[in-house]
mmCIF file of C-alpha atoms and ligand atoms in Angstrom:
data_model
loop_
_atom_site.group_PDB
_atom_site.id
_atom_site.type_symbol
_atom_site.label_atom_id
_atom_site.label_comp_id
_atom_site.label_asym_id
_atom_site.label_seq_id
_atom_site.Cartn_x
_atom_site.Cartn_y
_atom_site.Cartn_z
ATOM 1 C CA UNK A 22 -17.147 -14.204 -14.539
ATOM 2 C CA UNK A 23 -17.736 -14.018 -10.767
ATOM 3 C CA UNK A 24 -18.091 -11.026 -8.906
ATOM 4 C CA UNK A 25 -17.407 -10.109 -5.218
ATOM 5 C CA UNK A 26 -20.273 -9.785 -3.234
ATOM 6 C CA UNK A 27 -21.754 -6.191 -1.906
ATOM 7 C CA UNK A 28 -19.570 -5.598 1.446
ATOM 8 C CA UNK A 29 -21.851 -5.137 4.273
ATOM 9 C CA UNK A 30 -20.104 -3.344 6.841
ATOM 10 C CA UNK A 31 -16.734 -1.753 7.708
ATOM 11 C CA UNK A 32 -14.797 -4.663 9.468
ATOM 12 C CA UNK A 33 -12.613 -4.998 6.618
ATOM 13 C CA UNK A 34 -12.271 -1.702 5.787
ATOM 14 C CA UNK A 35 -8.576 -0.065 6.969
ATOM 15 C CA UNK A 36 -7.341 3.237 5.970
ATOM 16 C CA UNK A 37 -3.923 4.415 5.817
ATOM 17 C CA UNK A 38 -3.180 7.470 8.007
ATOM 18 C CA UNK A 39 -1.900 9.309 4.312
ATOM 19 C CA UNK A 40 -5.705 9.263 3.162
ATOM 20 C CA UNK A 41 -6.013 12.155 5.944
ATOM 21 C CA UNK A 42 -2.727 13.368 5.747
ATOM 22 C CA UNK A 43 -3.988 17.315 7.369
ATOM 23 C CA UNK A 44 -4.706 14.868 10.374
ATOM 24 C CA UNK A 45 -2.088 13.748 13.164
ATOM 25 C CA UNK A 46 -2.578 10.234 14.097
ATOM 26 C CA UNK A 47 -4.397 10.470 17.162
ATOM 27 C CA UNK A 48 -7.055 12.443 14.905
ATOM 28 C CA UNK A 49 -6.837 9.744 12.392
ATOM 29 C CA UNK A 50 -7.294 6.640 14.696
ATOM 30 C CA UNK A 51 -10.115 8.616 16.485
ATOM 31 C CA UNK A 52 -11.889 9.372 13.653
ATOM 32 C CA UNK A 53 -11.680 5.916 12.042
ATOM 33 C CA UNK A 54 -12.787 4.364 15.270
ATOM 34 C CA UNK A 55 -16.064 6.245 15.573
ATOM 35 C CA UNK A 56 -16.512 5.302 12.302
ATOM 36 C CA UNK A 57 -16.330 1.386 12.841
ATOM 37 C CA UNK A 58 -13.597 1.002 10.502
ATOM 38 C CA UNK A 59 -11.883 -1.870 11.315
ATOM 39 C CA UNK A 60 -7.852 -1.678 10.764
ATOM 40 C CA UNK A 61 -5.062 1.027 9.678
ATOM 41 C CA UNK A 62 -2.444 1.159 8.304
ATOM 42 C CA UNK A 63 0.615 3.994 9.472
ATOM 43 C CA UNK A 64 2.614 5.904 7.397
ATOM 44 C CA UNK A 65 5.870 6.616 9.023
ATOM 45 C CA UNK A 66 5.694 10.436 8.582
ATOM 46 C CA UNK A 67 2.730 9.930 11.156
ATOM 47 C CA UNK A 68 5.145 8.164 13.762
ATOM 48 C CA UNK A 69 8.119 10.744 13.014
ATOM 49 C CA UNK A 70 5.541 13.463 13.864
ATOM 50 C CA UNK A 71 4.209 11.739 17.266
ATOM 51 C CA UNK A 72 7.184 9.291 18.256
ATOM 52 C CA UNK A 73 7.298 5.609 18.241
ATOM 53 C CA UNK A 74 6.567 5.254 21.893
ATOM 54 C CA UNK A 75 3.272 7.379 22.030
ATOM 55 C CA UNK A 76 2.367 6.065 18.704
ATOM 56 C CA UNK A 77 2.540 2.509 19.528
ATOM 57 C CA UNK A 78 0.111 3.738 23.068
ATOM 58 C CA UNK A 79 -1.921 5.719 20.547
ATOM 59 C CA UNK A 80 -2.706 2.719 17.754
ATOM 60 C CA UNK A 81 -2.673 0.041 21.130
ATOM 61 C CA UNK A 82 -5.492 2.495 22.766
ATOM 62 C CA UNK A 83 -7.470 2.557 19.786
ATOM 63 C CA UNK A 84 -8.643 -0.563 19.185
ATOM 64 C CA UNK A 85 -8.206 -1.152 15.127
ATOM 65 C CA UNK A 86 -6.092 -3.823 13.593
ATOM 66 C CA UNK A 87 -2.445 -1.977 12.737
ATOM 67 C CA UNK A 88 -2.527 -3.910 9.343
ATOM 68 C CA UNK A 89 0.981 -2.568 7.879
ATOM 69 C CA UNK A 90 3.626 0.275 7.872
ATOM 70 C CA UNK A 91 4.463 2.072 5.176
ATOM 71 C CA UNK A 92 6.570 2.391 3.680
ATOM 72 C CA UNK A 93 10.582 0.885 3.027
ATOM 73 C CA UNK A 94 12.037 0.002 -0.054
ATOM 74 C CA UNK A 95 13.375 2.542 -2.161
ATOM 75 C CA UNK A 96 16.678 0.249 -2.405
ATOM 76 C CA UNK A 97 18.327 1.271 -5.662
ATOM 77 C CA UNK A 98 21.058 3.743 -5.273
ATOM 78 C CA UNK A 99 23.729 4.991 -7.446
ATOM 79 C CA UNK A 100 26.755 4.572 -4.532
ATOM 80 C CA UNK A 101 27.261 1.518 -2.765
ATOM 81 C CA UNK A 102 27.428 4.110 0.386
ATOM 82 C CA UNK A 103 23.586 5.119 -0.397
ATOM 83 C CA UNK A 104 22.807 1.815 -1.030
ATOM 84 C CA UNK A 105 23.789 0.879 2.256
ATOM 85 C CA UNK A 106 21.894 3.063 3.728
ATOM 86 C CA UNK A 107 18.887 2.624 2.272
ATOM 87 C CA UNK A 108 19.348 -0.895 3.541
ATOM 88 C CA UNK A 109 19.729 0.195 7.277
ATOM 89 C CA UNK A 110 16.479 2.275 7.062
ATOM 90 C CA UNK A 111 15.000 -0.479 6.168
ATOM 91 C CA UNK A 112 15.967 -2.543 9.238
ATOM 92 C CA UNK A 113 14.539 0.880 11.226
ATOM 93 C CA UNK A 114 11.284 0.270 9.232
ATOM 94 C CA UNK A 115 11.115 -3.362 9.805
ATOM 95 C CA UNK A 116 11.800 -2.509 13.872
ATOM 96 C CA UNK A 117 9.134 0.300 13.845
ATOM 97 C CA UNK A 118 6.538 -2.421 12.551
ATOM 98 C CA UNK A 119 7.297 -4.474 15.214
ATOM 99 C CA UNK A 120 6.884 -1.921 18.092
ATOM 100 C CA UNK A 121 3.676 -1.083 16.698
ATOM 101 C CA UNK A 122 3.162 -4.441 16.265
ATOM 102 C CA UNK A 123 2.442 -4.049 12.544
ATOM 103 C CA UNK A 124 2.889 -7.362 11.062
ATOM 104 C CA UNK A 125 3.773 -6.138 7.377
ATOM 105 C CA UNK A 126 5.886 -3.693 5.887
ATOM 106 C CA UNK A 127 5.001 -2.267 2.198
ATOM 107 C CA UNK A 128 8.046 -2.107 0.270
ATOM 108 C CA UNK A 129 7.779 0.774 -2.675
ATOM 109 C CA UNK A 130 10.717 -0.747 -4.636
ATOM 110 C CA UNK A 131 12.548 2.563 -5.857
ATOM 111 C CA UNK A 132 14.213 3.615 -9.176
ATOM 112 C CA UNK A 133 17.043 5.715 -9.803
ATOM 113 C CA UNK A 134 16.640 8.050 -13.005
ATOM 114 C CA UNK A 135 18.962 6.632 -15.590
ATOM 115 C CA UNK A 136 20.102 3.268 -14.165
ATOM 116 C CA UNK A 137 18.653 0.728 -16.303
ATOM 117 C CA UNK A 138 15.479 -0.913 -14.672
ATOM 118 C CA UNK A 139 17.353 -4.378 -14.784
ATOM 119 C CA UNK A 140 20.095 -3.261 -12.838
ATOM 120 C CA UNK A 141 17.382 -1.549 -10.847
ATOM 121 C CA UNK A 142 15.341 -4.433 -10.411
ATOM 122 C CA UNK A 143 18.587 -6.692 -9.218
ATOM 123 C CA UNK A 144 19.330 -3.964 -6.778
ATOM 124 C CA UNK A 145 16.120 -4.095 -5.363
ATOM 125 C CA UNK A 146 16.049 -7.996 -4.933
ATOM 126 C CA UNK A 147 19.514 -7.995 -2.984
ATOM 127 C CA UNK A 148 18.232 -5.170 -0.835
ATOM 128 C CA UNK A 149 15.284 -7.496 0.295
ATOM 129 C CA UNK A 150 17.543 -10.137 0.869
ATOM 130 C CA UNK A 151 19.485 -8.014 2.941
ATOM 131 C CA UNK A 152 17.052 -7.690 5.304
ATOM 132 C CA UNK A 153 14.697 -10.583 4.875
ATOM 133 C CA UNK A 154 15.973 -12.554 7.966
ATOM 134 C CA UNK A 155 15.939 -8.973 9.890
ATOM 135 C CA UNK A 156 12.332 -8.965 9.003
ATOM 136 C CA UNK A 157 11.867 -13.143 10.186
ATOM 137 C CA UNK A 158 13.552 -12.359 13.405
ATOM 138 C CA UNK A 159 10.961 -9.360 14.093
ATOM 139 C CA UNK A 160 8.007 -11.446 12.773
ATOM 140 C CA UNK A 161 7.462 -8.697 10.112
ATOM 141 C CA UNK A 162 6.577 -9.167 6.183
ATOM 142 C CA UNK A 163 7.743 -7.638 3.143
ATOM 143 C CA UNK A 164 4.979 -6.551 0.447
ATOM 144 C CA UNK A 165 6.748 -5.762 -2.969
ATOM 145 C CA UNK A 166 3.991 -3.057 -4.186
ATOM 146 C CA UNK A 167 4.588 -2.967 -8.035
ATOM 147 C CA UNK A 168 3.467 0.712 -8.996
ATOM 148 C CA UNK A 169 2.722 2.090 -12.201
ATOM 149 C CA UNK A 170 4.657 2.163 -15.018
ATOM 150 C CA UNK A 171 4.898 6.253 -14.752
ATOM 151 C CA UNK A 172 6.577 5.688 -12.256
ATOM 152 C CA UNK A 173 9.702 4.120 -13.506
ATOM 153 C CA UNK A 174 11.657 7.434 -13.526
ATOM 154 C CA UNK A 175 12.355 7.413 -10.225
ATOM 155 C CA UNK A 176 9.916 5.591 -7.689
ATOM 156 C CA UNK A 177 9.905 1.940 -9.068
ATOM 157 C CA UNK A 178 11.618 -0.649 -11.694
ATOM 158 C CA UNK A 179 9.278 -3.106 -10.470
ATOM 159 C CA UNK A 180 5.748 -2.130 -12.563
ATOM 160 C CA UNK A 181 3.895 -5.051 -13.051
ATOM 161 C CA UNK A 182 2.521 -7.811 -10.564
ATOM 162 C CA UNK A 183 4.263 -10.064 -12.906
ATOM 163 C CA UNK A 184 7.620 -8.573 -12.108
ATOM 164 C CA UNK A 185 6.733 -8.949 -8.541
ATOM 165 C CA UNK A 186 5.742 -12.260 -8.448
ATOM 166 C CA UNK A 187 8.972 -12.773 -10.229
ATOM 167 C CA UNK A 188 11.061 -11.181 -7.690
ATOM 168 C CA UNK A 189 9.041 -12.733 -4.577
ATOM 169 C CA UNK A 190 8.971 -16.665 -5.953
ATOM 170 C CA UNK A 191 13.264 -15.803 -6.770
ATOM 171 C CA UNK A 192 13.758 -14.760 -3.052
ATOM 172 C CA UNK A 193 11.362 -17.460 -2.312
ATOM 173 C CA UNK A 194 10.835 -16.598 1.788
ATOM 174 C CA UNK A 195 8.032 -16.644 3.487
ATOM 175 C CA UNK A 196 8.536 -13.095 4.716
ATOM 176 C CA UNK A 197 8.632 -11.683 1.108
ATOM 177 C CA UNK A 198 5.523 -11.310 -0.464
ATOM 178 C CA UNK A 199 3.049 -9.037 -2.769
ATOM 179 C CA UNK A 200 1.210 -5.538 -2.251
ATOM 180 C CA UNK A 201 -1.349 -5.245 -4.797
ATOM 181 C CA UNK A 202 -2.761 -1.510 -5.292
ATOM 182 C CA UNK A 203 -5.290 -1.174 -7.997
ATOM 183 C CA UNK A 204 -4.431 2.366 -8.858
ATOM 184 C CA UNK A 205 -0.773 0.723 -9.889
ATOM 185 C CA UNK A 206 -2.200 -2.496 -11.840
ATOM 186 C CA UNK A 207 -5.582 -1.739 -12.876
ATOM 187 C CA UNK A 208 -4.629 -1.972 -16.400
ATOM 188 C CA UNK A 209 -3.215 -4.730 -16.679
ATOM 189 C CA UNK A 210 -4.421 -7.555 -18.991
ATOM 190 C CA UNK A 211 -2.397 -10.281 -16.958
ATOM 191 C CA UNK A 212 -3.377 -8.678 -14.054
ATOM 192 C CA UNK A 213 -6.158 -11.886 -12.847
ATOM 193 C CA UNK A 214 -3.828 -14.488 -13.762
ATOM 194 C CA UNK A 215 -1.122 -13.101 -11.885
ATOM 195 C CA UNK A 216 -3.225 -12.561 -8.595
ATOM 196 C CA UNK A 217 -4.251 -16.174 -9.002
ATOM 197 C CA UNK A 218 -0.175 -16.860 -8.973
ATOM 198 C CA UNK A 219 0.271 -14.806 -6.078
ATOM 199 C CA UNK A 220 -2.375 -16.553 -4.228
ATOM 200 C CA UNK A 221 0.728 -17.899 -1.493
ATOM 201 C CA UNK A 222 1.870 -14.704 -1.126
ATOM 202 C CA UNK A 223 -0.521 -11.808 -1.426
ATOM 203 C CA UNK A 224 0.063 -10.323 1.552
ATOM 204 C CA UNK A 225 -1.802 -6.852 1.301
ATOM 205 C CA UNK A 226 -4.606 -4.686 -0.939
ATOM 206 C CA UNK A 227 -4.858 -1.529 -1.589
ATOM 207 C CA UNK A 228 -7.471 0.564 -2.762
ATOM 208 C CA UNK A 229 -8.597 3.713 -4.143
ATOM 209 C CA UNK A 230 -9.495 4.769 -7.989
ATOM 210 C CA UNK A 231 -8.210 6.526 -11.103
ATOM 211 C CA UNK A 232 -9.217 10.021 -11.194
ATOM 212 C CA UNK A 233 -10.195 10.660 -15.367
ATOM 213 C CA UNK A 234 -8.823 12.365 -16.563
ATOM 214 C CA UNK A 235 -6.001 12.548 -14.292
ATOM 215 C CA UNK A 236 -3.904 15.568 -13.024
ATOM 216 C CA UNK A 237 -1.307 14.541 -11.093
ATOM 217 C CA UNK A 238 0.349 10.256 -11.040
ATOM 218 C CA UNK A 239 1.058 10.989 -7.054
ATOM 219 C CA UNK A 240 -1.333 13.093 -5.335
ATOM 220 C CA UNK A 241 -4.798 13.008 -7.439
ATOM 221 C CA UNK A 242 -5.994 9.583 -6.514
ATOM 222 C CA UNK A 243 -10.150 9.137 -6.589
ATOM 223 C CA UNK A 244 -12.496 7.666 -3.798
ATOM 224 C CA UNK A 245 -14.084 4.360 -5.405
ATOM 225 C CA UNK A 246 -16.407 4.529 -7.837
ATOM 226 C CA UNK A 247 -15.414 8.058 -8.966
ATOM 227 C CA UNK A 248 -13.008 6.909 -11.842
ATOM 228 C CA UNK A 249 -12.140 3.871 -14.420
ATOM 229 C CA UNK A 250 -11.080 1.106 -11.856
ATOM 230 C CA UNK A 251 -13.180 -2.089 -11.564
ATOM 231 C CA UNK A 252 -12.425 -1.771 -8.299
ATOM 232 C CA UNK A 253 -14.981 -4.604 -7.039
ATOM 233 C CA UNK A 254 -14.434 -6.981 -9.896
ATOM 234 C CA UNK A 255 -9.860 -6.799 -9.082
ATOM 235 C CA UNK A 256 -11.927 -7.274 -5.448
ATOM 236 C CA UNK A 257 -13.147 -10.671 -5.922
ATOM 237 C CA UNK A 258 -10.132 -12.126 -8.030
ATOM 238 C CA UNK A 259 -8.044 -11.186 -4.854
ATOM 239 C CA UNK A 260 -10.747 -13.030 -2.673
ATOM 240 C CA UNK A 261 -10.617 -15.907 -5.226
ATOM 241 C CA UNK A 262 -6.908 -16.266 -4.628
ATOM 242 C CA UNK A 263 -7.604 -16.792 -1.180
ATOM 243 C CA UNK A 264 -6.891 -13.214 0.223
ATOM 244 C CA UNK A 265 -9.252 -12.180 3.607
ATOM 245 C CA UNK A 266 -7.094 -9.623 4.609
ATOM 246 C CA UNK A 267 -8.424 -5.701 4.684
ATOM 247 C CA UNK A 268 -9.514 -3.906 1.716
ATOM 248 C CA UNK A 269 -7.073 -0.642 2.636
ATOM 249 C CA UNK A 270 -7.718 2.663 1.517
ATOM 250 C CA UNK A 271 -4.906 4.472 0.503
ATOM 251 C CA UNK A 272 -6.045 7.979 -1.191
ATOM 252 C CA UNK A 273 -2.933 10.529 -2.232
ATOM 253 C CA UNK A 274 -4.927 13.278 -3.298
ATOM 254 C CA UNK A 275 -4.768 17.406 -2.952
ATOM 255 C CA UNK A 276 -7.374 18.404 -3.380
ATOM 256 C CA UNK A 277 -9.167 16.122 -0.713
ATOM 257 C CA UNK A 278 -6.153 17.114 1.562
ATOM 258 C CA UNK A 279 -7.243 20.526 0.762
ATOM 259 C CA UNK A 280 -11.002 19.972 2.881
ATOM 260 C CA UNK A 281 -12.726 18.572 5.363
ATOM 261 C CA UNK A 282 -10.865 15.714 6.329
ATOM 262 C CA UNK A 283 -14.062 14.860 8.296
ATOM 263 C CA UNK A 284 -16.158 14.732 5.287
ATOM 264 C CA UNK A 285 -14.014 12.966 3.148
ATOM 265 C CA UNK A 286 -13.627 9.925 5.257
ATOM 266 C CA UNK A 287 -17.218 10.059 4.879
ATOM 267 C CA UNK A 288 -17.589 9.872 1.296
ATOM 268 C CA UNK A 289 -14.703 7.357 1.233
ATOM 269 C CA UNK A 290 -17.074 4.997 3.702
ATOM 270 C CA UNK A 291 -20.034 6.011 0.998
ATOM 271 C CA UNK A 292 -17.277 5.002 -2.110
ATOM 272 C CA UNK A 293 -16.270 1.501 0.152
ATOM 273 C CA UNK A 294 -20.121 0.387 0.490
ATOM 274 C CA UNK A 295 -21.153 1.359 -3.016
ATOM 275 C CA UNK A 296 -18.060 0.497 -5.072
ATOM 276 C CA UNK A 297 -15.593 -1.514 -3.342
HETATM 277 ZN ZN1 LIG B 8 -0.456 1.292 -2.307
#
């Protein structure tokens, strides 16, 4: 068994503007800046809050790699009239990344509570399809993030990379491709052979670990090397597969929300080094 080598410094590193959610963007960018951390990723509640125009001047001023919005999907719907729009705010999503000039969109897939996953999971693939040649025209990928299976309810009928692989080599585009999160498919015991088969279309990582034991499935996510995630090891099967993209931190968590943003991102840099 191989394992990914230490990382050495933060070029790689990009963190999503959720992981300091107390912070507006401008704080965010600033802070990640000073730090040397290369990329980030923006999570639309950030551009609501500051506009698209001043956002797009704020991530263009500060110098790190806008590696992806997030998030669209959320496609199923129980009337054709919600389904529809669900598909329209995902055209908005797929413009936004291009005025930011964002080159990939993360798709959380969506569930509806009660609709069988199937139908779910068909729903979702004709909702990509819908916009797929939207999202060529603006130069903009699609990253079907499986989550985890707890979250079948009501965020996603896609839980599994397999599933997502599935639904990617079906639609078989070179805009549509995979986000693999380790807090989603850490568990998985086809979870190496399955980021060997998305090797042509892994199009984003995301990081973070699995608080134990854990208190909330959203919002108690761990800094690496805190919890049970191999984080390093999931690490160098995605670099095996070909992926040199950024290792993005993506952290939902109170209780860091709760403090010093400041010192967090710090401990997150510590987690990255050490653990990542
Ligand atoms: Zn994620």
């Amino acid at each position: 068994m191989t394992m990914a080598k230490p990382i050495h410094d933060l070029s790689r590193l990009c963190v999503h503007t959720i992981t300091t959610k107390p912070w507006t963007l401008q704080q965010s960018v600033d802070a990640y800046a000073r730090a040397g951390i290369g990329g980030v990723t923006v999570w639309r509640e950030h551009i609501e809050a500051a506009g698209l125009g001043e956002s797009a001047r704020i991530l263009d001023d500060s110098g790190l790699a806008v590696v992806s919005l997030c998030r669209g999907g959320f496609f199923p719907a129980s009337t054709e009239t919600e389904r529809q729009a669900h598909i329209d705010d995902n055209r908005v999503a797929i413009d936004e990344a291009h005025a930011l000039g964002a080159p990939l969109v993360v798709l959380v897939p969506g569930a509806v509570p009660g609709m069988p996953l199937a139908e779910a999971r068909s729903q979702i693939a004709a909702g990509i399809e819908a916009v797929v040649d939207h999202a060529g025209n603006a130069g903009v990928k699609l990253g079907i993030e499986p989550l985890h299976p707890m979250c079948a309810d009501k965020r996603s009928a896609v839980v599994t990379l397999t599933q997502a692989n599935d639904m990617a080599e079906a639609i078989a585009s070179p805009w549509v491709g995979v986000t693999v999160d380790v807090y989603h498919v850490w568990w998985d015991d086809r979870l190496e052979a399955e980021i060997r088969r998305a090797a042509p279309h892994l199009f984003s990582f995301h990081i973070c670990d699995w608080r134990t034991p854990t208190r909330d499935i959203l919002t108690d996510r761990e800094i690496m090397g805190r919890g049970c995630i191999p984080v390093r090891q999931i690490r160098g099967w995605v670099e095996e597969a070909g992926f040199d993209g950024f290792n993005e931190v993506e952290i939902f968590s109170a209780e860091y929300w709760s403090g010093d943003q400041q010192a967090f991102l710090d401990a997150i840099i510590h987690g990255y080094m050490n653990h990542a």
